[in-house]
Amino acid sequence: MWRFAGLAAVASLFVLGSHYLAYRWIDNAQALHPLLTIGVLLEACTLGLIVWIWFQFDEHVIVPLRTLATTLQTALHTEVADSAELVRDIDLGALGPAAADLLSELGASRASVEAVKAAAVQDAEHQKAQLAAALRGQRARAIIVDDGRLQSGR
């Protein structure tokens, strides 16, 4: 936003500078009037064009990027199932489908992590049961743990 305001200010300064130079260099009042009128119209058109580009940039770039960022943050912190489809429709060229693929991979990774975590918990519970069975009724025996697996030594 500030860049567009700066661009408008610079364009205005150029036109004002050209008006000042025209006023200083041209002695003929009849030639000065049309030149200044054209300069004012040119300035109005330039400012109008800058404002139009600003609104187009905001509507077609900034708003979709904010939507994409919000959807990505929501998908990262929650388990929204359809967030990939929401992102795919964002009109930012290849960025929307790439973000949708990213969210699909994130969902697959989460599912994979949950499966690995469930298997690790099940394995730990199995080892705990094995250890409890080995220790049941035992008094002073050595238990050797090698590579994370329980082995009983006699």
PDB file of C-alpha atoms in Angstrom:
ATOM      1  CA  MET A   1       0.000   0.000   0.000  1.00  0.00           C
ATOM      2  CA  TRP A   2       2.754   2.456   0.923  1.00  0.00           C
ATOM      3  CA  ARG A   3       4.600   1.700  -2.292  1.00  0.00           C
ATOM      4  CA  PHE A   4       1.622   2.778  -4.353  1.00  0.00           C
ATOM      5  CA  ALA A   5       1.211   5.937  -2.269  1.00  0.00           C
ATOM      6  CA  GLY A   6       4.930   6.635  -2.754  1.00  0.00           C
ATOM      7  CA  LEU A   7       4.581   6.057  -6.499  1.00  0.00           C
ATOM      8  CA  ALA A   8       1.678   8.512  -6.609  1.00  0.00           C
ATOM      9  CA  ALA A   9       3.690  11.079  -4.620  1.00  0.00           C
ATOM     10  CA  VAL A  10       6.700  10.734  -6.943  1.00  0.00           C
ATOM     11  CA  ALA A  11       4.498  11.084 -10.021  1.00  0.00           C
ATOM     12  CA  SER A  12       2.920  14.204  -8.524  1.00  0.00           C
ATOM     13  CA  LEU A  13       6.338  15.660  -7.763  1.00  0.00           C
ATOM     14  CA  PHE A  14       7.452  15.080 -11.358  1.00  0.00           C
ATOM     15  CA  VAL A  15       4.403  16.827 -12.741  1.00  0.00           C
ATOM     16  CA  LEU A  16       4.738  19.697 -10.280  1.00  0.00           C
ATOM     17  CA  GLY A  17       8.418  19.978 -11.171  1.00  0.00           C
ATOM     18  CA  SER A  18       7.595  20.083 -14.870  1.00  0.00           C
ATOM     19  CA  HIS A  19       4.986  22.793 -14.212  1.00  0.00           C
ATOM     20  CA  TYR A  20       7.537  24.824 -12.296  1.00  0.00           C
ATOM     21  CA  LEU A  21      10.105  24.450 -15.064  1.00  0.00           C
ATOM     22  CA  ALA A  22       7.508  25.370 -17.698  1.00  0.00           C
ATOM     23  CA  TYR A  23       6.526  28.445 -15.698  1.00  0.00           C
ATOM     24  CA  ARG A  24      10.160  29.522 -15.346  1.00  0.00           C
ATOM     25  CA  TRP A  25      11.243  28.902 -18.952  1.00  0.00           C
ATOM     26  CA  ILE A  26       8.233  29.899 -21.027  1.00  0.00           C
ATOM     27  CA  ASP A  27       7.591  33.601 -21.314  1.00  0.00           C
ATOM     28  CA  ASN A  28       4.624  33.304 -23.618  1.00  0.00           C
ATOM     29  CA  ALA A  29       1.452  33.140 -21.499  1.00  0.00           C
ATOM     30  CA  GLN A  30      -0.596  31.773 -24.412  1.00  0.00           C
ATOM     31  CA  ALA A  31       1.692  28.741 -24.737  1.00  0.00           C
ATOM     32  CA  LEU A  32       1.928  28.217 -20.980  1.00  0.00           C
ATOM     33  CA  HIS A  33      -1.803  27.799 -20.365  1.00  0.00           C
ATOM     34  CA  PRO A  34      -2.376  24.753 -22.666  1.00  0.00           C
ATOM     35  CA  LEU A  35       0.841  23.157 -21.421  1.00  0.00           C
ATOM     36  CA  LEU A  36      -0.240  23.443 -17.797  1.00  0.00           C
ATOM     37  CA  THR A  37      -3.742  22.194 -18.627  1.00  0.00           C
ATOM     38  CA  ILE A  38      -2.318  19.118 -20.343  1.00  0.00           C
ATOM     39  CA  GLY A  39       0.007  18.604 -17.375  1.00  0.00           C
ATOM     40  CA  VAL A  40      -2.869  18.690 -14.886  1.00  0.00           C
ATOM     41  CA  LEU A  41      -4.878  16.233 -17.024  1.00  0.00           C
ATOM     42  CA  LEU A  42      -1.837  13.998 -17.303  1.00  0.00           C
ATOM     43  CA  GLU A  43      -1.381  14.097 -13.526  1.00  0.00           C
ATOM     44  CA  ALA A  44      -5.044  13.196 -12.974  1.00  0.00           C
ATOM     45  CA  CYS A  45      -4.751  10.279 -15.403  1.00  0.00           C
ATOM     46  CA  THR A  46      -1.514   9.114 -13.778  1.00  0.00           C
ATOM     47  CA  LEU A  47      -3.017   9.209 -10.290  1.00  0.00           C
ATOM     48  CA  GLY A  48      -6.140   7.444 -11.553  1.00  0.00           C
ATOM     49  CA  LEU A  49      -4.013   4.729 -13.162  1.00  0.00           C
ATOM     50  CA  ILE A  50      -1.974   4.273  -9.982  1.00  0.00           C
ATOM     51  CA  VAL A  51      -5.134   3.963  -7.873  1.00  0.00           C
ATOM     52  CA  TRP A  52      -6.640   1.485 -10.355  1.00  0.00           C
ATOM     53  CA  ILE A  53      -3.445  -0.632 -10.320  1.00  0.00           C
ATOM     54  CA  TRP A  54      -3.437  -0.447  -6.528  1.00  0.00           C
ATOM     55  CA  PHE A  55      -6.997  -1.797  -6.292  1.00  0.00           C
ATOM     56  CA  GLN A  56      -6.319  -4.481  -8.902  1.00  0.00           C
ATOM     57  CA  PHE A  57      -3.171  -5.571  -7.049  1.00  0.00           C
ATOM     58  CA  ASP A  58      -5.075  -5.667  -3.777  1.00  0.00           C
ATOM     59  CA  GLU A  59      -7.978  -7.638  -5.232  1.00  0.00           C
ATOM     60  CA  HIS A  60      -5.999 -10.124  -7.321  1.00  0.00           C
ATOM     61  CA  VAL A  61      -2.821 -10.602  -5.274  1.00  0.00           C
ATOM     62  CA  ILE A  62      -3.105  -9.423  -1.672  1.00  0.00           C
ATOM     63  CA  VAL A  63      -6.533 -10.855  -0.852  1.00  0.00           C
ATOM     64  CA  PRO A  64      -5.756 -14.313  -2.334  1.00  0.00           C
ATOM     65  CA  LEU A  65      -2.379 -14.370  -0.544  1.00  0.00           C
ATOM     66  CA  ARG A  66      -4.050 -13.519   2.767  1.00  0.00           C
ATOM     67  CA  THR A  67      -6.627 -16.245   2.155  1.00  0.00           C
ATOM     68  CA  LEU A  68      -3.854 -18.706   1.324  1.00  0.00           C
ATOM     69  CA  ALA A  69      -1.854 -17.767   4.426  1.00  0.00           C
ATOM     70  CA  THR A  70      -4.904 -18.044   6.685  1.00  0.00           C
ATOM     71  CA  THR A  71      -5.877 -21.413   5.220  1.00  0.00           C
ATOM     72  CA  LEU A  72      -2.315 -22.742   5.560  1.00  0.00           C
ATOM     73  CA  GLN A  73      -2.088 -21.587   9.173  1.00  0.00           C
ATOM     74  CA  THR A  74      -5.467 -23.132   9.947  1.00  0.00           C
ATOM     75  CA  ALA A  75      -4.457 -26.402   8.300  1.00  0.00           C
ATOM     76  CA  LEU A  76      -1.161 -26.510  10.197  1.00  0.00           C
ATOM     77  CA  HIS A  77      -2.760 -26.035  13.586  1.00  0.00           C
ATOM     78  CA  THR A  78      -5.944 -28.042  13.089  1.00  0.00           C
ATOM     79  CA  GLU A  79      -6.970 -31.162  11.249  1.00  0.00           C
ATOM     80  CA  VAL A  80      -9.295 -29.661   8.647  1.00  0.00           C
ATOM     81  CA  ALA A  81      -9.989 -32.326   6.041  1.00  0.00           C
ATOM     82  CA  ASP A  82     -11.066 -30.138   3.112  1.00  0.00           C
ATOM     83  CA  SER A  83      -8.431 -27.407   3.409  1.00  0.00           C
ATOM     84  CA  ALA A  84      -6.600 -28.711   0.327  1.00  0.00           C
ATOM     85  CA  GLU A  85      -9.685 -28.087  -1.811  1.00  0.00           C
ATOM     86  CA  LEU A  86     -10.131 -24.587  -0.368  1.00  0.00           C
ATOM     87  CA  VAL A  87      -6.564 -23.678  -1.334  1.00  0.00           C
ATOM     88  CA  ARG A  88      -6.727 -25.240  -4.815  1.00  0.00           C
ATOM     89  CA  ASP A  89      -9.346 -22.691  -5.934  1.00  0.00           C
ATOM     90  CA  ILE A  90      -7.244 -19.643  -4.985  1.00  0.00           C
ATOM     91  CA  ASP A  91      -6.436 -17.732  -8.154  1.00  0.00           C
ATOM     92  CA  LEU A  92      -2.667 -17.298  -7.889  1.00  0.00           C
ATOM     93  CA  GLY A  93      -1.521 -19.339 -10.840  1.00  0.00           C
ATOM     94  CA  ALA A  94       0.364 -22.459  -9.814  1.00  0.00           C
ATOM     95  CA  LEU A  95       0.588 -21.401  -6.163  1.00  0.00           C
ATOM     96  CA  GLY A  96      -2.944 -22.581  -5.299  1.00  0.00           C
ATOM     97  CA  PRO A  97      -2.506 -26.147  -6.614  1.00  0.00           C
ATOM     98  CA  ALA A  98       1.007 -26.326  -5.112  1.00  0.00           C
ATOM     99  CA  ALA A  99      -0.359 -25.336  -1.704  1.00  0.00           C
ATOM    100  CA  ALA A 100      -3.157 -27.908  -2.103  1.00  0.00           C
ATOM    101  CA  ASP A 101      -0.569 -30.598  -2.844  1.00  0.00           C
ATOM    102  CA  LEU A 102       1.410 -29.438   0.185  1.00  0.00           C
ATOM    103  CA  LEU A 103      -1.663 -29.760   2.404  1.00  0.00           C
ATOM    104  CA  SER A 104      -2.440 -33.189   0.953  1.00  0.00           C
ATOM    105  CA  GLU A 105       1.102 -34.315   1.761  1.00  0.00           C
ATOM    106  CA  LEU A 106       0.738 -32.819   5.235  1.00  0.00           C
ATOM    107  CA  GLY A 107      -2.422 -34.872   5.778  1.00  0.00           C
ATOM    108  CA  ALA A 108      -0.690 -38.015   4.530  1.00  0.00           C
ATOM    109  CA  SER A 109       2.302 -37.303   6.772  1.00  0.00           C
ATOM    110  CA  ARG A 110       0.053 -36.825   9.775  1.00  0.00           C
ATOM    111  CA  ALA A 111      -1.675 -40.128   9.049  1.00  0.00           C
ATOM    112  CA  SER A 112       1.702 -41.842   8.672  1.00  0.00           C
ATOM    113  CA  VAL A 113       2.967 -40.360  11.937  1.00  0.00           C
ATOM    114  CA  GLU A 114      -0.191 -41.481  13.721  1.00  0.00           C
ATOM    115  CA  ALA A 115       0.253 -45.018  12.342  1.00  0.00           C
ATOM    116  CA  VAL A 116       3.915 -45.119  13.420  1.00  0.00           C
ATOM    117  CA  LYS A 117       2.991 -43.717  16.827  1.00  0.00           C
ATOM    118  CA  ALA A 118       0.230 -46.308  17.284  1.00  0.00           C
ATOM    119  CA  ALA A 119       2.629 -49.111  16.286  1.00  0.00           C
ATOM    120  CA  ALA A 120       5.287 -47.801  18.695  1.00  0.00           C
ATOM    121  CA  VAL A 121       2.775 -47.611  21.546  1.00  0.00           C
ATOM    122  CA  GLN A 122       1.573 -51.130  20.798  1.00  0.00           C
ATOM    123  CA  ASP A 123       5.169 -52.389  20.689  1.00  0.00           C
ATOM    124  CA  ALA A 124       5.954 -50.641  23.987  1.00  0.00           C
ATOM    125  CA  GLU A 125       2.880 -52.164  25.606  1.00  0.00           C
ATOM    126  CA  HIS A 126       3.903 -55.584  24.309  1.00  0.00           C
ATOM    127  CA  GLN A 127       7.436 -55.155  25.709  1.00  0.00           C
ATOM    128  CA  LYS A 128       5.984 -53.956  29.005  1.00  0.00           C
ATOM    129  CA  ALA A 129       3.816 -57.050  29.204  1.00  0.00           C
ATOM    130  CA  GLN A 130       6.851 -59.200  28.351  1.00  0.00           C
ATOM    131  CA  LEU A 131       8.891 -57.492  31.058  1.00  0.00           C
ATOM    132  CA  ALA A 132       6.108 -57.865  33.612  1.00  0.00           C
ATOM    133  CA  ALA A 133       5.793 -61.566  32.765  1.00  0.00           C
ATOM    134  CA  ALA A 134       9.555 -62.062  33.039  1.00  0.00           C
ATOM    135  CA  LEU A 135       9.743 -60.247  36.370  1.00  0.00           C
ATOM    136  CA  ARG A 136       6.718 -61.922  37.875  1.00  0.00           C
ATOM    137  CA  GLY A 137       7.893 -64.281  40.559  1.00  0.00           C
ATOM    138  CA  GLN A 138      11.547 -63.482  39.978  1.00  0.00           C
ATOM    139  CA  ARG A 139      13.680 -62.171  42.759  1.00  0.00           C
ATOM    140  CA  ALA A 140      17.227 -61.266  41.813  1.00  0.00           C
ATOM    141  CA  ARG A 141      17.846 -62.085  38.192  1.00  0.00           C
ATOM    142  CA  ALA A 142      19.682 -60.209  35.504  1.00  0.00           C
ATOM    143  CA  ILE A 143      17.706 -58.892  32.561  1.00  0.00           C
ATOM    144  CA  ILE A 144      19.672 -57.994  29.464  1.00  0.00           C
ATOM    145  CA  VAL A 145      18.245 -55.430  27.109  1.00  0.00           C
ATOM    146  CA  ASP A 146      19.917 -55.518  23.703  1.00  0.00           C
ATOM    147  CA  ASP A 147      18.885 -53.149  20.876  1.00  0.00           C
ATOM    148  CA  GLY A 148      15.660 -52.297  22.655  1.00  0.00           C
ATOM    149  CA  ARG A 149      14.437 -55.918  22.844  1.00  0.00           C
ATOM    150  CA  LEU A 150      13.979 -57.825  26.091  1.00  0.00           C
ATOM    151  CA  GLN A 151      16.078 -60.925  26.681  1.00  0.00           C
ATOM    152  CA  SER A 152      16.192 -62.827  29.903  1.00  0.00           C
ATOM    153  CA  GLY A 153      19.536 -64.110  31.119  1.00  0.00           C
ATOM    154  CA  ARG A 154      20.007 -67.050  33.456  1.00  0.00           C
TER     155      ARG A 154
END
